[in-house]
Amino acid sequence: MAGKGSISPNTVERLSLYRRLLEVWLENGTTSLYSHQIASMACVTPAQVRRDLMAIGYSGSPSRGYSVKALKKSIGRFLGTDGVWKIAIVGMGNLGRSLTTYFSTRVPRFRVVAAFDNDPAKIGRVISGCMVYANARIGEIVPSEGIRTAVLTLPVESAQVMADTLVKAGIKGILNYAPVPLRLPADVFLENRDVTAAIEKVAFFSNDASEGKE
Amino acid sequence: MAGKGSISPNTVERLSLYRRLLEVWLENGTTSLYSHQIASMACVTPAQVRRDLMAIGYSGSPSRGYSVKALKKSIGRFLGTDGVWKIAIVGMGNLGRSLTTYFSTRVPRFRVVAAFDNDPAKIGRVISGCMVYANARIGEIVPSEGIRTAVLTLPVESAQVMADTLVKAGIKGILNYAPVPLRLPADVFLENRDVTAAIEKVAFFSNDASEGKE
DNA sequence: TAGATTGTTAATCGATTAACAATC
DNA sequence: TAGATTGTTAATCGATTAACAATC
């Protein structure tokens, strides 16, 4: 919790976005940007951008704003994913395959080095560019590959059991797509992406506008 | 904003979870539950559960707790999705197909009544149980079907343009899977599910634990 | 009554906003 | 200098926590 100072998950998410935006500007040859320019692209306030950058110890100049190249490097160094970051995908159903393909084609910074599934038809094969192993081999492959981050794309029934197995194998962060709350040790970071909860939320507020906006 | 009182998106998300948990208990024949029992399943505090239920005007009894059946009905009525809720999916790539299949098999409350794509090979066909229309027909089909909620599973390049088209067609809530911030009118609800940002966040905090937890 | 639970109120915490001084 | 921007500080807002009274 104290490790990386007191950076909030939301700040990390925004920094990740800033970096992606900066990459585009850098390709276009832009050398410096003001906070309001970055803010406008990221759909946040300029003050928010300045606060985030101050949080990682990066400062700009009143006359020239922020250096695109140096800032991009600073964010990358701070996020600690300047090199390639290994991840595991557990559950090679539709969603698992879709995410694996997405990472390998669009986000090379994250490499899916192992996929796990219990379907005999999948085990031992390379699917979406990634070798699929039996679930039973998690305890062996996660430590040997040095994987610290896992994505859970499983049915509700097996999610908690596999999460426990992953934690025992040394996983320190889980991105959970199974629509069930997971019980994990406090030192394991958990991010939930429950599709049902998300669509229910959006549906609720889709209705909202019709109720009158007084 | 004022429409549904001052219910926060997080509250709606938790209510959706409570309802799903209650459905299981109801099948098991449980008639009443205490806040700490619901809390334990949902991985939140008992006070949080009570606050959420008070927010929708539902109250329990100190001796019997909450009635499972009545509470489930109350939440359903509040969320306004007791019947079937129509949604549209824009972009029938891997993710779009995966979500469509997921909704039709696992969450019948939400029915994907229209899918949109620009690929001639897909237009006019039924994919994952849903008819695929050309993007150009959004302005016609969304109003005629009375769709208020859309899911965006598109590449970055076309996300903003299609979002604008959807809003013009009457969409009031968007669940966005494209890894780009969208600029929308204030009365349209937006929920972002950027995979890159999520994995970056989890990776960052996966690293955290190793830095020492003092 | 006794005890566990519910709902209420005040206190705390964090994040955002607003006003200001410092910088090039 | 003048002006736009940066960083800093105090004020506000919301959500959570903690302490309490009310209920069955």
Coordinates of C-alpha atoms (C1' of nucleotides) in Angstrom, one line a residue:
Chain A
M1 CA 0.0 0.0 0.0
A2 CA 2.8 2.4 0.9
G3 CA 5.2 1.0 -1.7
K4 CA 4.6 3.5 -4.5
G5 CA 3.9 6.5 -2.3
S6 CA 0.2 7.2 -2.1
I7 CA -0.6 7.1 -5.8
S8 CA -4.3 6.2 -6.3
P9 CA -5.4 3.7 -8.9
N10 CA -7.3 6.5 -10.7
T11 CA -4.1 8.5 -11.0
V12 CA -2.3 5.5 -12.5
E13 CA -5.1 5.0 -15.0
R14 CA -4.9 8.6 -16.1
L15 CA -1.1 8.5 -16.4
S16 CA -1.5 5.5 -18.7
L17 CA -3.8 7.5 -20.8
Y18 CA -1.6 10.6 -20.9
R19 CA 1.3 8.4 -22.1
R20 CA -0.8 7.0 -25.0
L21 CA -1.8 10.5 -26.0
L22 CA 1.8 11.7 -25.8
E23 CA 2.9 8.9 -28.1
V24 CA 0.7 10.2 -30.8
W25 CA 1.8 13.8 -30.4
L26 CA 5.5 12.7 -30.4
E27 CA 4.9 11.0 -33.7
N28 CA 3.5 14.2 -35.0
G29 CA 6.7 16.0 -34.0
T30 CA 5.2 18.1 -31.2
T31 CA 7.9 18.9 -28.6
S32 CA 6.0 20.6 -25.8
L33 CA 2.4 20.8 -24.5
Y34 CA 0.5 22.9 -21.9
S35 CA -1.6 21.2 -19.3
H36 CA -4.8 22.4 -20.9
Q37 CA -3.9 20.8 -24.2
I38 CA -3.2 17.4 -22.5
A39 CA -6.4 17.9 -20.4
S40 CA -8.5 18.6 -23.5
M41 CA -7.4 15.3 -25.1
A42 CA -7.8 13.3 -21.9
C43 CA -11.2 14.9 -21.1
V44 CA -10.1 16.0 -17.6
T45 CA -9.3 19.4 -16.1
P46 CA -5.9 21.1 -16.6
A47 CA -5.5 21.2 -12.8
Q48 CA -6.0 17.4 -12.7
V49 CA -3.2 16.9 -15.3
R50 CA -0.9 19.2 -13.3
R51 CA -1.7 17.4 -10.0
D52 CA -1.1 14.0 -11.6
L53 CA 2.3 15.0 -13.0
M54 CA 3.3 16.6 -9.8
A55 CA 2.4 13.4 -8.1
I56 CA 5.1 11.6 -10.0
G57 CA 7.6 14.4 -9.4
Y58 CA 7.5 15.8 -12.9
S59 CA 7.3 19.6 -13.3
G60 CA 6.6 21.9 -16.2
S61 CA 7.7 25.4 -17.2
P62 CA 5.3 28.3 -17.2
S63 CA 6.7 29.4 -20.5
R64 CA 7.1 26.1 -22.4
G65 CA 4.6 23.8 -20.6
Y66 CA 5.7 20.2 -20.5
S67 CA 8.3 18.5 -22.8
V68 CA 6.5 15.7 -24.6
K69 CA 9.5 13.4 -24.9
A70 CA 10.7 13.8 -21.4
L71 CA 7.3 13.5 -19.9
K72 CA 6.5 10.3 -21.8
K73 CA 9.7 8.8 -20.6
S74 CA 9.0 10.0 -17.0
I75 CA 5.5 8.4 -17.0
G76 CA 6.9 5.2 -18.4
R77 CA 9.6 5.0 -15.8
F78 CA 7.1 5.7 -13.0
L79 CA 4.6 3.1 -14.2
G80 CA 7.5 0.6 -14.4
T81 CA 6.3 -0.9 -17.6
D82 CA 9.0 0.5 -19.9
G83 CA 10.0 -3.0 -20.9
V84 CA 7.7 -5.9 -21.6
W85 CA 5.3 -6.9 -18.8
K86 CA 4.4 -10.6 -18.6
I87 CA 0.8 -11.6 -17.9
A88 CA -1.2 -14.8 -17.7
I89 CA -4.8 -15.3 -18.9
V90 CA -6.9 -17.9 -17.1
G91 CA -9.9 -19.1 -19.1
M92 CA -9.6 -19.3 -22.9
G93 CA -13.2 -18.9 -23.8
N94 CA -14.4 -16.1 -26.2
L95 CA -13.3 -13.3 -23.9
G96 CA -9.9 -14.8 -23.1
R97 CA -9.1 -15.3 -26.7
S98 CA -10.4 -11.8 -27.6
L99 CA -8.2 -10.2 -24.9
T100 CA -5.1 -12.3 -25.9
T101 CA -5.4 -11.3 -29.5
Y102 CA -6.0 -7.7 -28.4
F103 CA -2.8 -7.5 -26.3
S104 CA -0.6 -9.2 -28.8
T105 CA -1.7 -7.0 -31.7
R106 CA -2.4 -3.7 -30.0
V107 CA -0.5 -3.5 -26.7
P108 CA 2.9 -5.2 -27.2
R109 CA 4.0 -3.8 -23.9
F110 CA 2.0 -6.5 -22.2
R111 CA 2.8 -10.0 -23.4
V112 CA 0.5 -13.0 -22.6
V113 CA 3.2 -15.6 -21.9
A114 CA 0.8 -18.3 -20.6
A115 CA -2.9 -19.2 -21.0
F116 CA -4.6 -21.7 -18.7
D117 CA -7.8 -23.7 -19.4
N118 CA -9.2 -27.1 -18.4
D119 CA -10.6 -28.0 -21.8
P120 CA -8.6 -31.0 -23.2
A121 CA -9.3 -29.7 -26.7
K122 CA -7.3 -26.6 -25.9
I123 CA -4.5 -27.8 -23.7
G124 CA -1.2 -28.0 -25.5
R125 CA -2.3 -26.0 -28.4
V126 CA -1.3 -22.4 -29.4
I127 CA -4.4 -20.3 -29.4
S128 CA -4.4 -16.6 -30.4
G129 CA -0.7 -16.8 -30.4
C130 CA -0.3 -18.1 -26.9
M131 CA 0.4 -21.6 -25.5
V132 CA -2.5 -23.1 -23.5
Y133 CA -1.6 -25.1 -20.3
A134 CA -3.8 -27.1 -18.0
N135 CA -5.0 -25.2 -14.9
A136 CA -3.1 -27.7 -12.8
R137 CA 0.2 -26.3 -14.1
I138 CA -0.4 -22.8 -12.7
G139 CA 1.7 -23.5 -9.6
E140 CA 4.6 -24.5 -11.8
I141 CA 4.5 -22.1 -14.7
V142 CA 3.6 -18.8 -12.9
P143 CA 6.7 -18.8 -10.7
S144 CA 9.0 -20.2 -13.4
E145 CA 8.0 -17.5 -15.9
G146 CA 8.0 -14.8 -13.1
I147 CA 4.4 -13.7 -13.9
R148 CA 3.0 -11.3 -11.3
T149 CA -0.3 -10.3 -13.1
A150 CA -3.2 -12.4 -14.2
V151 CA -6.5 -11.8 -16.1
L152 CA -9.4 -13.9 -15.1
T153 CA -11.9 -14.7 -17.9
L154 CA -13.7 -17.6 -16.3
P155 CA -17.3 -18.6 -15.4
V156 CA -18.5 -17.6 -11.9
E157 CA -18.3 -21.1 -10.6
S158 CA -14.5 -21.5 -10.8
A159 CA -13.3 -17.9 -10.4
Q160 CA -12.7 -18.0 -6.6
V161 CA -10.8 -21.3 -6.7
M162 CA -8.6 -20.2 -9.6
A163 CA -7.9 -16.9 -7.9
D164 CA -6.8 -18.7 -4.8
T165 CA -4.5 -20.9 -6.9
L166 CA -3.0 -17.9 -8.6
V167 CA -2.3 -16.1 -5.4
K168 CA -0.7 -19.2 -4.0
A169 CA 1.5 -19.3 -7.1
G170 CA 2.7 -15.8 -6.5
I171 CA 0.3 -13.6 -8.5
K172 CA 0.1 -10.0 -7.0
G173 CA -2.5 -8.4 -9.2
I174 CA -5.7 -9.8 -10.8
L175 CA -7.9 -8.3 -13.4
N176 CA -11.3 -10.1 -12.9
Y177 CA -13.9 -10.4 -15.6
A178 CA -15.9 -13.0 -13.8
P179 CA -19.2 -11.5 -12.5
V180 CA -18.5 -12.5 -8.9
P181 CA -16.8 -10.6 -6.0
L182 CA -13.4 -12.3 -5.1
R183 CA -12.0 -12.6 -1.6
L184 CA -8.3 -12.0 -1.8
P185 CA -5.4 -11.2 0.6
A186 CA -5.0 -7.5 1.2
D187 CA -1.6 -7.4 -0.6
V188 CA -3.1 -8.6 -3.9
F189 CA -4.5 -5.9 -6.1
L190 CA -7.9 -6.6 -7.6
E191 CA -9.7 -4.8 -10.4
N192 CA -13.2 -5.9 -11.3
R193 CA -14.6 -5.7 -14.8
D194 CA -18.0 -7.2 -14.2
V195 CA -19.9 -6.8 -17.5
T196 CA -23.3 -7.3 -16.0
A197 CA -22.7 -4.6 -13.3
A198 CA -21.4 -2.2 -16.0
I199 CA -24.4 -2.6 -18.4
E200 CA -26.9 -2.4 -15.5
K201 CA -25.3 0.8 -14.4
V202 CA -25.4 2.3 -17.9
A203 CA -29.0 1.1 -18.4
F204 CA -30.1 2.7 -15.1
F205 CA -28.6 6.1 -16.1
S206 CA -29.8 5.8 -19.7
N207 CA -33.3 5.8 -18.2
D208 CA -32.5 8.7 -15.9
A209 CA -32.6 11.5 -18.5
S210 CA -36.3 10.8 -19.3
E211 CA -37.3 11.4 -15.7
G212 CA -36.8 15.1 -16.1
K213 CA -33.6 16.9 -15.3
E214 CA -34.8 19.5 -12.8
Chain B
M1 CA -28.6 14.1 -12.9
A2 CA -31.3 14.8 -10.4
G3 CA -33.7 12.4 -12.1
K4 CA -33.2 9.3 -9.8
G5 CA -32.5 11.3 -6.7
S6 CA -28.8 11.4 -5.9
I7 CA -27.9 7.8 -6.4
S8 CA -24.3 7.3 -7.3
P9 CA -23.1 4.9 -10.0
N10 CA -21.3 2.9 -7.4
T11 CA -24.5 2.4 -5.5
V12 CA -26.3 1.2 -8.6
E13 CA -23.4 -1.3 -9.3
R14 CA -23.7 -2.7 -5.7
L15 CA -27.5 -2.9 -5.9
S16 CA -27.1 -4.9 -9.1
L17 CA -24.7 -7.3 -7.3
Y18 CA -27.0 -7.6 -4.2
R19 CA -29.9 -8.6 -6.5
R20 CA -27.8 -11.4 -8.2
L21 CA -26.8 -12.7 -4.8
L22 CA -30.4 -12.6 -3.5
E23 CA -31.5 -14.6 -6.5
V24 CA -29.2 -17.5 -5.5
W25 CA -30.4 -17.3 -1.8
L26 CA -34.0 -17.2 -3.0
E27 CA -33.5 -20.4 -5.0
N28 CA -32.1 -22.0 -1.9
G29 CA -35.2 -21.2 0.0
T30 CA -33.8 -18.5 2.3
T31 CA -36.5 -16.0 3.4
S32 CA -34.6 -13.4 5.3
L33 CA -31.0 -12.1 5.6
Y34 CA -29.1 -9.7 7.9
S35 CA -27.0 -6.9 6.5
H36 CA -23.8 -8.6 7.6
Q37 CA -24.8 -11.8 5.6
I38 CA -25.4 -9.8 2.4
A39 CA -22.2 -7.8 3.1
S40 CA -20.1 -10.9 3.5
M41 CA -21.2 -12.2 0.1
A42 CA -20.8 -8.9 -1.6
C43 CA -17.4 -8.2 0.0
V44 CA -18.5 -4.8 1.5
T45 CA -19.3 -3.6 5.0
P46 CA -22.7 -4.2 6.6
A47 CA -23.1 -0.5 7.0
Q48 CA -22.6 -0.1 3.3
V49 CA -25.4 -2.6 2.6
R50 CA -27.8 -0.8 5.0
R51 CA -26.9 2.6 3.5
D52 CA -27.5 1.3 0.0
L53 CA -30.9 -0.2 0.9
M54 CA -31.9 3.0 2.8
A55 CA -31.0 4.9 -0.3
I56 CA -33.7 3.1 -2.3
G57 CA -36.2 3.5 0.5
Y58 CA -36.1 -0.1 1.7
S59 CA -35.9 -0.8 5.4
G60 CA -35.2 -4.0 7.4
S61 CA -36.3 -5.2 10.8
P62 CA -33.9 -5.5 13.8
S63 CA -35.3 -8.9 14.6
R64 CA -35.7 -10.5 11.1
G65 CA -33.2 -8.5 9.0
Y66 CA -34.3 -8.1 5.3
S67 CA -36.9 -10.2 3.5
V68 CA -35.1 -11.8 0.5
K69 CA -38.1 -11.9 -1.8
A70 CA -39.3 -8.4 -1.1
L71 CA -35.8 -6.9 -1.2
K72 CA -35.1 -8.5 -4.6
K73 CA -38.3 -7.1 -6.0
S74 CA -37.6 -3.7 -4.5
I75 CA -34.1 -3.5 -6.1
G76 CA -35.5 -4.7 -9.4
R77 CA -38.2 -2.0 -9.3
F78 CA -35.7 0.6 -8.4
L79 CA -33.2 -0.3 -11.1
G80 CA -36.0 -0.2 -13.6
T81 CA -34.9 -3.4 -15.4
D82 CA -37.6 -5.8 -14.2
G83 CA -38.6 -6.4 -17.7
V84 CA -36.3 -6.8 -20.7
W85 CA -33.9 -4.0 -21.5
K86 CA -32.9 -3.5 -25.1
I87 CA -29.3 -2.7 -26.0
A88 CA -27.3 -2.2 -29.2
I89 CA -23.8 -3.4 -29.9
V90 CA -21.7 -1.4 -32.2
G91 CA -18.7 -3.3 -33.7
M92 CA -19.0 -7.0 -34.2
G93 CA -15.3 -7.9 -33.8
N94 CA -14.2 -10.5 -31.3
L95 CA -15.2 -8.5 -28.3
G96 CA -18.6 -7.6 -29.7
R97 CA -19.4 -11.2 -30.5
S98 CA -18.2 -12.3 -27.2
L99 CA -20.4 -9.8 -25.3
T100 CA -23.4 -10.6 -27.5
T101 CA -23.1 -14.3 -26.7
Y102 CA -22.6 -13.5 -23.1
F103 CA -25.8 -11.4 -22.7
S104 CA -28.0 -13.8 -24.6
T105 CA -26.9 -16.9 -22.7
R106 CA -26.2 -15.4 -19.2
V107 CA -28.1 -12.2 -18.8
P108 CA -31.5 -12.5 -20.5
R109 CA -32.6 -9.3 -18.8
F110 CA -30.5 -7.5 -21.4
R111 CA -31.4 -8.3 -25.0
V112 CA -29.1 -7.3 -27.8
V113 CA -31.7 -6.3 -30.4
A114 CA -29.4 -4.8 -32.9
A115 CA -25.7 -5.1 -33.8
F116 CA -23.9 -2.7 -36.1
D117 CA -20.8 -3.1 -38.3
N118 CA -19.4 -1.9 -41.5
D119 CA -18.0 -5.2 -42.7
P120 CA -20.0 -6.3 -45.8
A121 CA -19.3 -9.9 -44.9
K122 CA -21.2 -9.4 -41.7
I123 CA -24.1 -7.1 -42.7
G124 CA -27.4 -8.8 -43.1
R125 CA -26.3 -11.9 -41.3
V126 CA -27.2 -13.2 -37.8
I127 CA -24.1 -13.4 -35.7
S128 CA -24.1 -14.7 -32.1
G129 CA -27.9 -14.7 -32.4
C130 CA -28.2 -11.1 -33.4
M131 CA -28.9 -9.4 -36.7
V132 CA -26.1 -7.2 -38.0
Y133 CA -26.9 -4.0 -39.7
A134 CA -24.8 -1.4 -41.5
N135 CA -23.6 1.5 -39.4
A136 CA -25.5 3.8 -41.7
R137 CA -28.8 2.4 -40.4
I138 CA -28.2 3.4 -36.7
G139 CA -30.2 6.6 -37.1
E140 CA -33.1 4.5 -38.4
I141 CA -33.1 1.4 -36.2
V142 CA -32.2 2.8 -32.8
P143 CA -35.3 5.1 -32.6
S144 CA -37.6 2.5 -34.2
E145 CA -36.5 -0.2 -31.7
G146 CA -36.6 2.3 -28.9
I147 CA -33.0 1.5 -27.8
R148 CA -31.5 3.8 -25.2
T149 CA -28.3 2.0 -24.3
A150 CA -25.4 1.0 -26.5
V151 CA -22.1 -0.9 -26.1
L152 CA -19.1 0.3 -28.1
T153 CA -16.7 -2.4 -29.1
L154 CA -14.8 -0.6 -31.9
P155 CA -11.3 0.4 -32.8
V156 CA -10.0 3.8 -31.5
E157 CA -10.3 5.4 -34.9
S158 CA -14.1 5.2 -35.3
A159 CA -15.2 5.3 -31.7
Q160 CA -15.9 9.1 -31.4
V161 CA -17.7 9.3 -34.7
M162 CA -20.0 6.3 -33.9
A163 CA -20.6 7.7 -30.4
D164 CA -21.8 11.0 -32.0
T165 CA -24.1 9.1 -34.4
L166 CA -25.5 7.1 -31.5
V167 CA -26.3 10.2 -29.4
K168 CA -27.9 11.8 -32.4
A169 CA -30.1 8.7 -32.8
G170 CA -31.3 9.0 -29.2
I171 CA -28.9 6.9 -27.2
K172 CA -28.7 8.0 -23.5
G173 CA -26.0 5.7 -22.1
I174 CA -22.8 4.3 -23.6
L175 CA -20.6 1.5 -22.3
N176 CA -17.3 2.2 -24.1
Y177 CA -14.7 -0.5 -24.6
A178 CA -12.6 1.5 -27.1
P179 CA -9.4 2.7 -25.5
V180 CA -10.1 6.4 -26.1
P181 CA -11.8 9.1 -24.1
L182 CA -15.1 10.1 -25.6
R183 CA -16.6 13.6 -25.7
L184 CA -20.3 13.4 -25.0
P185 CA -23.2 15.7 -24.0
A186 CA -23.7 16.0 -20.3
D187 CA -27.0 14.2 -20.3
V188 CA -25.5 11.0 -21.9
F189 CA -24.1 8.6 -19.3
L190 CA -20.7 7.2 -20.2
E191 CA -18.9 4.2 -18.6
N192 CA -15.4 3.4 -19.8
R193 CA -13.9 -0.1 -19.9
D194 CA -10.5 0.6 -21.4
V195 CA -8.7 -2.8 -21.2
T196 CA -5.3 -1.1 -21.6
A197 CA -5.9 1.2 -18.7
A198 CA -7.1 -1.6 -16.6
I199 CA -4.2 -3.9 -17.2
E200 CA -1.8 -1.1 -16.7
K201 CA -3.3 -0.3 -13.4
V202 CA -3.2 -3.9 -12.2
A203 CA 0.4 -4.3 -13.4
F204 CA 1.5 -1.2 -11.5
F205 CA 0.0 -2.4 -8.3
S206 CA 1.2 -6.0 -8.9
N207 CA 4.7 -4.5 -8.7
D208 CA 3.9 -2.5 -5.6
A209 CA 4.0 -5.3 -3.1
S210 CA 7.7 -6.0 -3.9
E211 CA 8.7 -2.5 -2.9
G212 CA 8.2 -3.3 0.7
K213 CA 5.0 -2.7 2.6
E214 CA 6.3 -0.6 5.5
Chain C
dT1 C1' -35.7 -7.9 29.8
dA2 C1' -31.3 -8.9 27.2
dG3 C1' -29.1 -8.9 22.9
dA4 C1' -28.4 -8.4 18.3
dT5 C1' -29.7 -5.7 14.7
dT6 C1' -31.4 -1.5 12.4
dG7 C1' -31.3 3.5 11.4
dT8 C1' -29.3 8.1 12.6
dT9 C1' -26.0 11.5 13.6
dA10 C1' -21.3 13.5 14.0
dA11 C1' -16.4 12.9 12.8
dT12 C1' -13.0 11.6 9.6
dC13 C1' -10.8 11.0 5.3
dG14 C1' -9.8 11.8 0.4
dA15 C1' -10.4 14.0 -3.7
dT16 C1' -11.7 18.0 -6.2
dT17 C1' -12.4 23.0 -6.7
dA18 C1' -11.1 27.9 -6.2
dA19 C1' -8.2 31.5 -5.1
dC20 C1' -3.6 32.9 -4.9
dA21 C1' 1.5 33.6 -5.4
dA22 C1' 5.6 32.3 -8.3
dT23 C1' 7.7 31.7 -12.8
dC24 C1' 9.4 32.4 -17.5
Chain D
dT1 C1' 7.0 44.6 -18.2
dA2 C1' 2.6 42.0 -19.4
dG3 C1' 0.4 37.7 -19.8
dA4 C1' -0.3 33.1 -19.8
dT5 C1' 1.1 29.3 -17.3
dT6 C1' 2.8 26.6 -13.3
dG7 C1' 2.7 25.1 -8.4
dT8 C1' 0.7 26.0 -3.7
dT9 C1' -2.6 26.7 -0.2
dA10 C1' -7.3 26.9 1.8
dA11 C1' -12.2 25.7 1.0
dT12 C1' -15.6 22.6 -0.5
dC13 C1' -17.8 18.4 -1.6
dG14 C1' -18.8 13.5 -1.1
dA15 C1' -18.2 9.1 0.7
dT16 C1' -16.9 6.3 4.4
dT17 C1' -16.2 5.4 9.4
dA18 C1' -17.4 5.6 14.3
dA19 C1' -20.5 6.3 18.0
dC20 C1' -25.1 6.3 19.4
dA21 C1' -30.1 5.8 20.0
dA22 C1' -34.2 3.0 18.5
dT23 C1' -36.3 -1.3 17.6
dC24 C1' -38.0 -6.1 17.8

